[in-house]
Tab-separated table of C-alpha atoms in Angstrom:
chain	number	residue	atom	x	y	z
A	1	MET	CA	0.020	-0.163	0.231
A	2	THR	CA	1.095	3.161	-0.825
A	3	VAL	CA	0.540	6.322	1.229
A	4	GLN	CA	-1.586	7.768	-0.850
A	5	GLU	CA	-3.379	4.578	-1.219
A	6	LEU	CA	-3.082	4.977	2.651
A	7	TYR	CA	-4.393	9.196	2.927
A	8	ASP	CA	-7.128	8.251	0.357
A	9	TRP	CA	-8.990	5.297	2.542
A	10	CYS	CA	-8.330	7.385	5.079
A	11	LYS	CA	-10.224	9.950	3.933
A	12	ALA	CA	-13.062	8.566	3.264
A	13	CYS	CA	-13.480	6.990	6.517
A	14	LYS	CA	-16.957	7.696	8.324
A	15	HIS	CA	-16.169	8.523	11.400
A	16	LYS	CA	-12.665	11.329	11.322
A	17	ASP	CA	-11.832	10.158	15.080
A	18	ALA	CA	-11.600	6.181	15.017
A	19	GLU	CA	-8.449	4.842	16.954
A	20	VAL	CA	-6.059	2.910	14.242
A	21	TYR	CA	-5.039	-0.459	14.737
A	22	LEU	CA	-3.025	-3.116	14.371
A	23	CYS	CA	-4.437	-6.406	13.862
A	24	LYS	CA	-2.346	-9.485	14.235
A	25	ASP	CA	-4.405	-12.435	14.522
A	26	TRP	CA	-7.648	-12.446	12.285
A	27	GLU	CA	-9.302	-15.140	13.240
A	28	GLU	CA	-9.374	-14.310	16.842
A	29	ILE	CA	-12.900	-12.788	17.800
A	30	ASP	CA	-15.217	-12.633	20.902
A	31	GLU	CA	-18.562	-14.160	21.227
A	32	ASP	CA	-20.247	-10.868	18.878
A	33	GLY	CA	-17.826	-12.135	15.901
A	34	CYS	CA	-15.214	-8.335	16.834
A	35	LEU	CA	-12.148	-8.810	16.722
A	36	THR	CA	-9.659	-8.542	19.984
A	37	ASP	CA	-6.055	-9.274	18.820
A	38	LEU	CA	-5.831	-5.828	18.295
A	39	TYR	CA	-2.383	-2.627	18.946
A	40	GLU	CA	-2.807	0.664	19.404
A	41	LEU	CA	-1.045	2.508	16.780
A	42	GLU	CA	1.509	4.803	18.589
A	43	ASP	CA	3.791	6.760	16.191
A	44	ILE	CA	4.402	7.308	12.496
A	45	THR	CA	7.839	8.015	11.420
A	46	GLU	CA	9.337	8.199	7.309
A	47	GLN	CA	12.903	7.096	6.743
A	48	SER	CA	14.919	7.024	3.641
A	49	VAL	CA	16.247	3.985	2.907
A	50	ILE	CA	19.310	3.616	-0.153
A	51	VAL	CA	19.832	0.720	-2.185
A	52	ASP	CA	22.652	-0.625	-4.365
A	53	ASP	CA	22.195	-2.118	-7.585
A	54	GLY	CA	25.980	-2.960	-7.968
A	55	LEU	CA	26.236	0.335	-11.237
A	56	ASP	CA	23.490	2.834	-9.535
A	57	PHE	CA	21.814	3.987	-6.285
A	58	THR	CA	18.097	3.770	-5.425
A	59	ASP	CA	15.996	5.643	-2.763
A	60	ILE	CA	13.446	4.642	-1.293
A	61	ASP	CA	10.978	6.552	0.856
A	62	GLU	CA	9.596	4.322	3.661
A	63	VAL	CA	6.631	5.067	6.127
A	64	ILE	CA	7.319	3.336	9.827
A	65	LEU	CA	3.768	2.333	11.425
A	66	CYS	CA	5.010	1.729	15.413
A	67	PHE	CA	1.971	0.050	17.391
A	68	SER	CA	1.666	-0.441	21.113
A	69	ASN	CA	3.294	-4.374	22.440
A	70	ASN	CA	0.158	-4.335	25.067
A	71	ARG	CA	-3.107	-5.771	23.575
A	72	ALA	CA	-5.801	-2.803	23.283
A	73	GLY	CA	-7.900	-2.749	25.656
A	74	THR	CA	-6.118	-4.302	28.312
């Protein structure tokens, strides 16, 4: 997913104050069918990586999402 795709998806969300989570196990649900293996987004940063392609170099920009080690709601 590119930053533009993520941005467009977030702009389309109906609830602008919704929280962002990482789900590690899509099959772990509660009795109501809600996902339970969720981790809160703590920080977003970016970095540039220079990749050696042999005779040339390529700059790659990466967006890094940092999630909590503790499950949400605990």
